[in-house]
């Protein structure tokens, strides 16, 4: 066991093992820092800079990427100081200009109150934020190295090398699962995973047909945590790959048997952690929670049971308005509020963000748009 360091994060004492990064130390203490290019299975890259924090290290203050900065005794870290928030807003503006439709970017923009980017959007359909998760996962963990960055600067992009991927890609689908912006697609079939999934569905159906409850999760052997590092399997890429969809609705075809033979049983997908979205601030919409809100001007948002926004409203008195709504609004199940004296401006920002994301007004109607004008 290595040395344990004591450091301070957001005025809290946190213990961290030598070798951990500030990000890992913060996560171990349940402190949220946004990230886009970090993954526990991968070496840190420091590409997105979103994990920036303010660090005081031996009397020296600096802004640094928490995913690459190693912990040390006595570090004083602020994850959400005004300087950090400002830096993240600029980064989110850059991301919004590159990938305006990426859902995770929109979520971060909403979280940090960034309504628009001042920069020109070069390609409104672009979804890749160049985080490199797919490239590194394919190389460092899968060991296939089938996907890579090409070009530099604004032309930089991720591609499956046409002549290389056909040989090197093992079709595991890990890159598509991991991509935080859901922009990767592998040509169907990406065999084994789909086949296993269908196999599970078939097993559930068979169990139910035989009178069971369809519960196929029962563990008959002791489960060991598999190593995610499957590495390269000699000759694996040369095994013939089925280019036809394999179905399990009849006796297994030769192609299906071939595909099953290609399965590495790596369980890697089960270990992929998605990029952590900002924590939600919604409160259950009831009188007791409403009583905790301030009697100040601000913006309230009401959400239905699926956490879809049904109303965004700038109000003079947050508590009074919520009390009125809690008595009469039957659709709202959740709410959030922000105190803001410039509540009309904030209200329109939030409505614009909603419109951009869903192409309609909150709640589906046009009443609020009418109210606005
Ligand atoms: S499917 Fe697997 S092997 Fe193919 S590019 Fe993606 S991560 Fe690499
Ligand atoms: S394709 Fe997805 S995972 Fe790969 S670099 Fe782009 S955003 Fe990241
Ligand atoms: S730079 Fe740290 S998560 Fe991207």
CSV table of C-alpha atoms and ligand atoms in Angstrom, one decimal:
chain,number,residue,atom,x,y,z
A,1,UNK,CA,0.0,0.0,0.0
A,2,UNK,CA,1.5,3.4,-1.1
A,3,UNK,CA,1.6,6.6,0.8
A,4,UNK,CA,-1.7,8.3,1.7
A,5,UNK,CA,-1.8,12.0,1.1
A,6,UNK,CA,-4.2,14.5,2.8
A,7,UNK,CA,-5.4,17.3,0.5
A,8,UNK,CA,-8.2,19.7,0.6
A,9,UNK,CA,-10.9,19.8,-2.1
A,10,UNK,CA,-13.5,22.5,-1.8
A,11,UNK,CA,-12.6,23.0,1.8
A,12,UNK,CA,-13.1,19.3,2.6
A,13,UNK,CA,-10.3,17.1,3.8
A,14,UNK,CA,-9.8,14.2,1.4
A,15,UNK,CA,-7.4,11.3,1.6
A,16,UNK,CA,-5.9,10.0,-1.5
A,17,UNK,CA,-3.4,7.2,-2.4
A,18,UNK,CA,-0.1,8.2,-3.9
A,19,UNK,CA,-0.4,7.8,-7.7
A,20,UNK,CA,-4.0,9.0,-7.9
A,21,UNK,CA,-4.9,12.1,-9.8
A,22,UNK,CA,-6.9,15.0,-8.4
A,23,UNK,CA,-9.9,13.8,-10.4
A,24,UNK,CA,-9.7,10.3,-8.9
A,25,UNK,CA,-9.4,11.8,-5.4
A,26,UNK,CA,-12.4,14.1,-6.0
A,27,UNK,CA,-14.5,11.2,-7.3
A,28,UNK,CA,-13.5,9.0,-4.3
A,29,UNK,CA,-15.0,11.8,-2.2
A,30,UNK,CA,-18.1,12.1,-4.3
A,31,UNK,CA,-17.2,15.5,-5.6
A,32,UNK,CA,-18.3,16.0,-9.2
A,33,UNK,CA,-15.9,17.4,-11.8
A,34,UNK,CA,-17.1,17.4,-15.4
A,35,UNK,CA,-15.0,15.3,-17.8
A,36,UNK,CA,-15.2,14.3,-21.4
A,37,UNK,CA,-12.0,12.6,-22.3
A,38,UNK,CA,-11.2,10.6,-19.1
A,39,UNK,CA,-12.0,7.0,-18.4
A,40,UNK,CA,-10.9,4.8,-15.5
A,41,UNK,CA,-9.6,2.1,-17.9
A,42,UNK,CA,-7.4,4.5,-19.9
A,43,UNK,CA,-4.3,6.6,-19.4
A,44,UNK,CA,-5.3,10.3,-19.0
A,45,UNK,CA,-5.0,12.3,-22.2
A,46,UNK,CA,-5.9,15.8,-21.0
A,47,UNK,CA,-7.6,16.6,-24.3
A,48,UNK,CA,-10.9,18.3,-23.3
A,49,UNK,CA,-9.6,20.4,-20.4
A,50,UNK,CA,-13.1,20.5,-19.0
A,51,UNK,CA,-11.9,18.9,-15.7
A,52,UNK,CA,-9.9,22.1,-15.0
A,53,UNK,CA,-9.6,23.0,-11.4
A,54,UNK,CA,-7.8,25.7,-9.4
A,55,UNK,CA,-4.8,24.2,-7.5
A,56,UNK,CA,-2.7,25.8,-4.8
A,57,UNK,CA,0.4,23.7,-4.6
A,58,UNK,CA,3.1,24.8,-2.2
A,59,UNK,CA,2.1,28.4,-2.3
A,60,UNK,CA,1.8,28.4,-6.1
A,61,UNK,CA,-1.6,28.8,-7.6
A,62,UNK,CA,-2.5,27.5,-11.0
A,63,UNK,CA,-5.3,26.2,-13.2
A,64,UNK,CA,-4.8,22.6,-14.2
A,65,UNK,CA,-6.5,19.5,-15.7
A,66,UNK,CA,-7.5,17.4,-12.7
A,67,UNK,CA,-7.4,14.2,-14.7
A,68,UNK,CA,-3.6,14.5,-15.2
A,69,UNK,CA,-2.5,16.3,-12.0
A,70,UNK,CA,-1.2,13.9,-9.4
A,71,UNK,CA,-2.2,14.3,-5.8
A,72,UNK,CA,0.3,15.5,-3.3
A,73,UNK,CA,0.2,16.3,0.4
A,74,UNK,CA,-1.3,19.7,1.2
A,75,UNK,CA,-2.8,20.5,-2.2
A,76,UNK,CA,-5.7,22.9,-1.9
A,77,UNK,CA,-8.1,22.3,-4.8
A,78,UNK,CA,-11.2,24.3,-5.8
A,79,UNK,CA,-13.4,22.6,-8.3
A,80,UNK,CA,-16.0,25.3,-8.8
A,81,UNK,CA,-14.3,28.7,-8.0
A,82,UNK,CA,-15.4,31.7,-10.2
A,83,UNK,CA,-12.2,31.3,-12.2
A,84,UNK,CA,-12.9,27.6,-12.8
A,85,UNK,CA,-16.5,28.3,-13.9
A,86,UNK,CA,-15.3,31.0,-16.3
A,87,UNK,CA,-12.7,28.7,-17.8
A,88,UNK,CA,-15.3,25.9,-18.2
A,89,UNK,CA,-17.8,28.3,-19.8
A,90,UNK,CA,-15.2,29.2,-22.5
A,91,UNK,CA,-14.4,25.5,-23.1
A,92,UNK,CA,-18.2,24.8,-23.4
A,93,UNK,CA,-18.5,27.6,-25.9
A,94,UNK,CA,-15.8,26.0,-28.0
A,95,UNK,CA,-17.5,22.7,-27.8
A,96,UNK,CA,-20.9,24.2,-28.7
A,97,UNK,CA,-19.3,25.7,-31.8
A,98,UNK,CA,-17.8,22.4,-32.8
A,99,UNK,CA,-20.7,20.0,-31.9
A,100,UNK,CA,-23.9,22.1,-31.3
A,101,UNK,CA,-26.1,19.0,-31.4
A,102,UNK,CA,-24.1,16.7,-29.1
A,103,UNK,CA,-26.4,16.0,-26.2
A,104,UNK,CA,-23.7,15.8,-23.5
A,105,UNK,CA,-22.4,19.2,-24.7
A,106,UNK,CA,-25.9,20.7,-24.5
A,107,UNK,CA,-26.3,19.3,-21.0
A,108,UNK,CA,-23.1,20.9,-19.9
A,109,UNK,CA,-24.1,24.2,-21.6
A,110,UNK,CA,-27.3,24.1,-19.6
A,111,UNK,CA,-25.5,23.3,-16.4
A,112,UNK,CA,-23.1,26.2,-16.8
A,113,UNK,CA,-25.7,28.7,-18.2
A,114,UNK,CA,-24.0,28.9,-21.6
A,115,UNK,CA,-26.9,29.8,-24.0
A,116,UNK,CA,-24.9,30.2,-27.2
A,117,UNK,CA,-21.4,30.1,-28.6
A,118,UNK,CA,-19.9,33.3,-29.9
A,119,UNK,CA,-17.9,31.3,-32.3
A,120,UNK,CA,-18.9,30.2,-35.8
A,121,UNK,CA,-20.4,26.8,-36.1
A,122,UNK,CA,-18.4,25.2,-39.0
A,123,UNK,CA,-20.5,22.0,-39.3
A,124,UNK,CA,-23.9,21.9,-37.6
A,125,UNK,CA,-24.0,18.1,-38.0
A,126,UNK,CA,-20.6,17.4,-36.4
A,127,UNK,CA,-20.8,15.2,-33.3
A,128,UNK,CA,-17.2,14.2,-32.6
A,129,UNK,CA,-15.6,16.2,-29.8
A,130,UNK,CA,-12.2,14.6,-30.5
A,131,UNK,CA,-12.0,13.2,-27.0
A,132,UNK,CA,-10.1,10.2,-28.2
A,133,UNK,CA,-11.9,7.7,-26.0
A,134,UNK,CA,-12.6,5.4,-28.9
A,135,UNK,CA,-9.1,5.6,-30.3
A,136,UNK,CA,-7.4,4.9,-26.9
A,137,UNK,CA,-9.9,2.2,-25.9
A,138,UNK,CA,-9.4,0.4,-29.2
A,139,UNK,CA,-5.6,0.6,-28.8
A,140,UNK,CA,-4.9,0.4,-25.1
A,141,UNK,CA,-7.6,-2.0,-24.0
A,142,UNK,CA,-8.9,-3.9,-27.0
A,143,UNK,CA,-5.5,-4.0,-28.6
A,144,UNK,CA,-6.9,-3.8,-32.1
A,145,UNK,CA,-5.8,-0.3,-33.0
A,146,UNK,CA,-8.3,-0.2,-35.8
A,147,UNK,CA,-9.4,3.4,-35.4
A,148,UNK,CA,-7.3,6.6,-35.2
A,149,UNK,CA,-7.1,10.3,-35.6
A,150,UNK,CA,-6.1,11.7,-39.0
A,151,UNK,CA,-5.1,15.3,-40.0
A,152,UNK,CA,-4.4,18.2,-37.8
A,153,UNK,CA,-6.1,21.4,-36.5
A,154,UNK,CA,-9.6,22.0,-37.7
A,155,UNK,CA,-9.4,19.0,-40.1
A,156,UNK,CA,-8.7,16.5,-37.3
A,157,UNK,CA,-11.1,13.6,-37.3
A,158,UNK,CA,-11.5,10.0,-36.2
A,159,UNK,CA,-11.6,7.4,-38.9
A,160,UNK,CA,-11.7,3.7,-39.2
A,161,UNK,CA,-8.9,3.2,-41.7
A,162,UNK,CA,-10.7,1.5,-44.5
A,163,UNK,CA,-7.9,-0.9,-45.4
A,164,UNK,CA,-6.7,-1.5,-41.9
A,165,UNK,CA,-10.0,-1.7,-40.0
A,166,UNK,CA,-11.4,-4.6,-42.0
A,167,UNK,CA,-8.4,-6.6,-40.8
A,168,UNK,CA,-7.9,-5.1,-37.3
A,169,UNK,CA,-11.4,-4.3,-36.0
A,170,UNK,CA,-12.7,-7.2,-34.0
A,171,UNK,CA,-16.2,-5.8,-34.1
A,172,UNK,CA,-16.5,-5.6,-30.3
A,173,UNK,CA,-18.5,-2.4,-30.4
A,174,UNK,CA,-16.7,-1.0,-27.5
A,175,UNK,CA,-15.9,2.3,-29.2
A,176,UNK,CA,-19.5,2.9,-30.1
A,177,UNK,CA,-20.6,2.2,-26.6
A,178,UNK,CA,-18.1,4.5,-25.1
A,179,UNK,CA,-18.4,7.5,-27.4
A,180,UNK,CA,-20.0,10.3,-25.2
A,181,UNK,CA,-21.7,11.9,-28.2
A,182,UNK,CA,-23.0,8.8,-29.8
A,183,UNK,CA,-21.4,9.6,-33.1
A,184,UNK,CA,-19.8,6.4,-34.0
A,185,UNK,CA,-21.4,3.6,-36.0
A,186,UNK,CA,-20.0,0.3,-37.0
A,187,UNK,CA,-21.5,-1.3,-40.1
A,188,UNK,CA,-23.9,-4.0,-39.1
A,189,UNK,CA,-23.5,-6.6,-38.0
A,190,UNK,CA,-21.1,-6.0,-35.2
A,191,UNK,CA,-21.8,-9.7,-34.7
A,192,UNK,CA,-20.9,-11.1,-31.3
A,193,UNK,CA,-22.4,-8.5,-29.1
A,194,UNK,CA,-25.7,-8.5,-31.0
A,195,UNK,CA,-25.7,-12.3,-31.1
A,196,UNK,CA,-25.1,-12.5,-27.3
A,197,UNK,CA,-27.9,-10.0,-26.8
A,198,UNK,CA,-30.3,-12.0,-28.9
A,199,UNK,CA,-29.2,-15.2,-27.1
A,200,UNK,CA,-30.2,-13.6,-23.8
A,201,UNK,CA,-33.6,-12.6,-25.2
A,202,UNK,CA,-34.1,-16.1,-26.5
A,203,UNK,CA,-33.2,-17.5,-23.0
A,204,UNK,CA,-35.7,-15.3,-21.3
A,205,UNK,CA,-38.4,-16.3,-23.8
A,206,UNK,CA,-37.6,-20.0,-23.4
A,207,UNK,CA,-37.6,-19.8,-19.6
A,208,UNK,CA,-41.0,-18.1,-19.7
A,209,UNK,CA,-42.3,-20.7,-22.1
A,210,UNK,CA,-41.3,-23.4,-19.6
A,211,UNK,CA,-43.2,-21.6,-16.8
A,212,UNK,CA,-40.3,-19.7,-15.3
A,213,UNK,CA,-40.2,-15.9,-14.6
A,214,UNK,CA,-37.7,-15.2,-17.3
A,215,UNK,CA,-35.0,-14.5,-14.8
A,216,UNK,CA,-31.8,-15.6,-16.4
A,217,UNK,CA,-29.5,-13.7,-14.0
A,218,UNK,CA,-29.1,-16.6,-11.6
A,219,UNK,CA,-25.3,-17.2,-11.1
A,220,UNK,CA,-24.5,-20.9,-11.2
A,221,UNK,CA,-20.8,-20.4,-10.9
A,222,UNK,CA,-18.8,-18.0,-8.8
A,223,UNK,CA,-18.3,-14.8,-10.8
A,224,UNK,CA,-14.8,-13.5,-11.1
A,225,UNK,CA,-14.2,-9.9,-12.2
A,226,UNK,CA,-12.9,-10.4,-15.7
A,227,UNK,CA,-9.8,-8.6,-16.9
A,228,UNK,CA,-10.8,-5.9,-19.3
A,229,UNK,CA,-7.4,-6.1,-20.9
A,230,UNK,CA,-8.1,-8.6,-23.6
A,231,UNK,CA,-5.1,-7.5,-25.6
A,232,UNK,CA,-4.3,-8.8,-29.0
A,233,UNK,CA,-5.3,-12.4,-29.7
A,234,UNK,CA,-2.8,-13.8,-32.3
A,235,UNK,CA,-4.6,-14.5,-35.5
A,236,UNK,CA,-7.9,-13.2,-34.2
A,237,UNK,CA,-8.2,-10.6,-36.9
A,238,UNK,CA,-7.7,-13.2,-39.6
A,239,UNK,CA,-10.6,-15.3,-38.4
A,240,UNK,CA,-13.4,-14.9,-41.1
A,241,UNK,CA,-16.0,-12.4,-40.1
A,242,UNK,CA,-19.6,-12.9,-41.1
A,243,UNK,CA,-20.9,-10.0,-43.2
A,244,UNK,CA,-24.5,-11.3,-43.1
A,245,UNK,CA,-26.8,-10.7,-40.2
A,246,UNK,CA,-26.9,-13.8,-38.0
A,247,UNK,CA,-30.3,-14.7,-36.6
A,248,UNK,CA,-31.1,-17.3,-33.9
A,249,UNK,CA,-34.7,-17.9,-35.0
A,250,UNK,CA,-33.8,-21.3,-36.6
A,251,UNK,CA,-31.0,-23.8,-36.2
A,252,UNK,CA,-27.8,-21.9,-36.0
A,253,UNK,CA,-26.3,-21.3,-39.4
A,254,UNK,CA,-22.7,-21.8,-40.2
A,255,UNK,CA,-22.3,-18.0,-40.1
A,256,UNK,CA,-23.8,-17.8,-36.6
A,257,UNK,CA,-21.5,-20.6,-35.4
A,258,UNK,CA,-18.5,-18.8,-37.0
A,259,UNK,CA,-19.5,-15.5,-35.2
A,260,UNK,CA,-19.9,-17.3,-31.9
A,261,UNK,CA,-16.4,-18.6,-32.4
A,262,UNK,CA,-15.1,-15.1,-32.7
A,263,UNK,CA,-16.4,-14.2,-29.2
A,264,UNK,CA,-13.6,-13.3,-26.8
A,265,UNK,CA,-16.0,-13.4,-23.8
A,266,UNK,CA,-14.2,-10.3,-22.6
A,267,UNK,CA,-17.2,-8.8,-20.8
A,268,UNK,CA,-15.5,-5.5,-21.5
A,269,UNK,CA,-18.7,-3.7,-22.3
A,270,UNK,CA,-20.0,-4.4,-18.8
A,271,UNK,CA,-17.1,-2.4,-17.4
A,272,UNK,CA,-17.5,0.7,-19.5
A,273,UNK,CA,-18.4,3.7,-17.5
A,274,UNK,CA,-20.3,6.4,-19.3
A,275,UNK,CA,-19.1,9.9,-19.2
A,276,UNK,CA,-20.6,11.4,-16.0
A,277,UNK,CA,-23.2,14.0,-16.8
A,278,UNK,CA,-23.6,16.9,-14.3
A,279,UNK,CA,-25.6,15.8,-11.3
A,280,UNK,CA,-29.3,16.7,-11.4
A,281,UNK,CA,-30.6,19.4,-9.2
A,282,UNK,CA,-34.3,18.4,-9.4
A,283,UNK,CA,-36.4,18.3,-6.2
A,284,UNK,CA,-39.6,16.3,-5.7
A,285,UNK,CA,-42.4,18.7,-6.3
A,286,UNK,CA,-44.2,18.8,-2.9
A,287,UNK,CA,-45.1,21.4,-0.3
A,288,UNK,CA,-42.3,20.6,2.0
A,289,UNK,CA,-39.6,21.1,-0.6
A,290,UNK,CA,-41.3,24.2,-1.9
A,291,UNK,CA,-41.1,25.7,1.6
A,292,UNK,CA,-37.3,25.5,1.5
A,293,UNK,CA,-37.1,27.8,-1.5
A,294,UNK,CA,-36.3,31.5,-1.1
A,295,UNK,CA,-38.7,34.4,-1.5
A,296,UNK,CA,-36.6,36.0,-4.2
A,297,UNK,CA,-36.8,36.7,-7.9
A,298,UNK,CA,-35.6,33.9,-10.2
A,299,UNK,CA,-36.5,31.2,-12.6
A,300,UNK,CA,-38.5,28.1,-11.9
A,301,UNK,CA,-38.7,24.9,-14.0
A,302,UNK,CA,-41.4,22.3,-13.5
A,303,UNK,CA,-40.8,18.8,-14.8
A,304,UNK,CA,-43.1,15.8,-15.4
A,305,UNK,CA,-42.6,12.2,-14.2
A,306,UNK,CA,-40.1,11.6,-17.0
A,307,UNK,CA,-38.1,14.7,-16.0
A,308,UNK,CA,-39.3,16.5,-19.2
A,309,UNK,CA,-39.6,20.2,-18.6
A,310,UNK,CA,-43.3,21.3,-18.7
A,311,UNK,CA,-42.8,24.9,-17.8
A,312,UNK,CA,-40.0,27.5,-17.5
A,313,UNK,CA,-41.0,30.7,-15.9
A,314,UNK,CA,-39.2,33.8,-14.6
A,315,UNK,CA,-40.9,35.0,-11.4
A,316,UNK,CA,-40.7,37.8,-8.9
A,317,UNK,CA,-41.0,35.4,-5.9
A,318,UNK,CA,-39.8,31.8,-6.3
A,319,UNK,CA,-41.6,30.4,-3.3
A,320,UNK,CA,-44.9,32.1,-3.8
A,321,UNK,CA,-45.0,31.0,-7.5
A,322,UNK,CA,-44.1,27.4,-6.6
A,323,UNK,CA,-46.7,27.3,-3.8
A,324,UNK,CA,-49.3,28.4,-6.3
A,325,UNK,CA,-48.2,25.7,-8.7
A,326,UNK,CA,-47.9,22.9,-6.2
A,327,UNK,CA,-51.6,23.5,-5.4
A,328,UNK,CA,-52.9,23.4,-8.9
A,329,UNK,CA,-50.3,21.7,-11.3
A,330,UNK,CA,-51.1,18.0,-11.6
A,331,UNK,CA,-48.4,17.2,-14.2
A,332,UNK,CA,-45.4,18.5,-12.4
A,333,UNK,CA,-43.5,15.9,-10.3
A,334,UNK,CA,-40.1,17.6,-10.1
A,335,UNK,CA,-38.9,21.2,-10.0
A,336,UNK,CA,-35.8,23.3,-9.9
A,337,UNK,CA,-35.1,26.9,-9.3
A,338,UNK,CA,-32.4,29.5,-9.6
A,339,UNK,CA,-32.4,32.8,-7.9
A,340,UNK,CA,-31.6,35.5,-10.4
A,341,UNK,CA,-32.6,39.2,-10.4
A,342,UNK,CA,-32.3,39.2,-14.2
A,343,UNK,CA,-34.9,36.5,-14.3
A,344,UNK,CA,-36.5,37.5,-17.6
A,345,UNK,CA,-33.1,37.2,-19.4
A,346,UNK,CA,-32.4,33.8,-17.7
A,347,UNK,CA,-35.9,32.6,-18.5
A,348,UNK,CA,-35.4,33.3,-22.2
A,349,UNK,CA,-32.0,31.7,-22.2
A,350,UNK,CA,-33.5,28.5,-20.7
A,351,UNK,CA,-36.4,28.6,-23.2
A,352,UNK,CA,-34.0,29.0,-26.1
A,353,UNK,CA,-31.9,26.1,-24.9
A,354,UNK,CA,-35.0,24.0,-24.7
A,355,UNK,CA,-36.2,25.0,-28.1
A,356,UNK,CA,-32.7,24.3,-29.6
A,357,UNK,CA,-32.7,20.9,-28.0
A,358,UNK,CA,-36.3,19.7,-28.6
A,359,UNK,CA,-37.5,22.0,-31.4
A,360,UNK,CA,-40.7,22.8,-29.4
A,361,UNK,CA,-41.7,24.8,-26.3
A,362,UNK,CA,-41.6,23.2,-22.9
A,363,UNK,CA,-44.8,21.2,-22.4
A,364,UNK,CA,-45.2,21.1,-26.1
A,365,UNK,CA,-47.3,24.2,-26.4
A,366,UNK,CA,-46.8,27.8,-27.7
A,367,UNK,CA,-48.4,29.6,-24.7
A,368,UNK,CA,-45.1,30.5,-23.1
A,369,UNK,CA,-43.7,31.8,-26.4
A,370,UNK,CA,-46.7,34.0,-26.6
A,371,UNK,CA,-46.1,35.2,-23.1
A,372,UNK,CA,-42.5,36.0,-24.0
A,373,UNK,CA,-43.5,38.4,-26.7
B,1,LIG,S1,-15.3,-2.2,-32.7
B,1,LIG,FE1,-13.7,-2.7,-31.2
B,1,LIG,S2,-12.0,-3.3,-32.5
B,1,LIG,FE2,-13.4,-2.2,-33.8
B,1,LIG,S3,-12.7,-0.1,-33.9
B,1,LIG,FE3,-14.3,-0.2,-32.2
B,1,LIG,S4,-13.1,-0.7,-30.3
B,1,LIG,FE4,-11.7,-1.1,-32.1
B,2,LIG,S1,-15.8,9.5,-32.1
B,2,LIG,FE1,-16.7,9.7,-30.1
B,2,LIG,S2,-15.3,8.7,-28.7
B,2,LIG,FE2,-14.2,9.0,-30.6
B,2,LIG,S3,-13.1,11.0,-30.4
B,2,LIG,FE3,-15.1,11.4,-31.3
B,2,LIG,S4,-16.5,11.9,-29.6
B,2,LIG,FE4,-14.7,10.9,-28.8
B,3,LIG,S1,-8.8,17.0,-19.9
B,3,LIG,FE1,-9.4,16.0,-18.0
B,3,LIG,S2,-11.2,15.0,-18.6
B,3,LIG,FE2,-10.6,15.8,-20.4
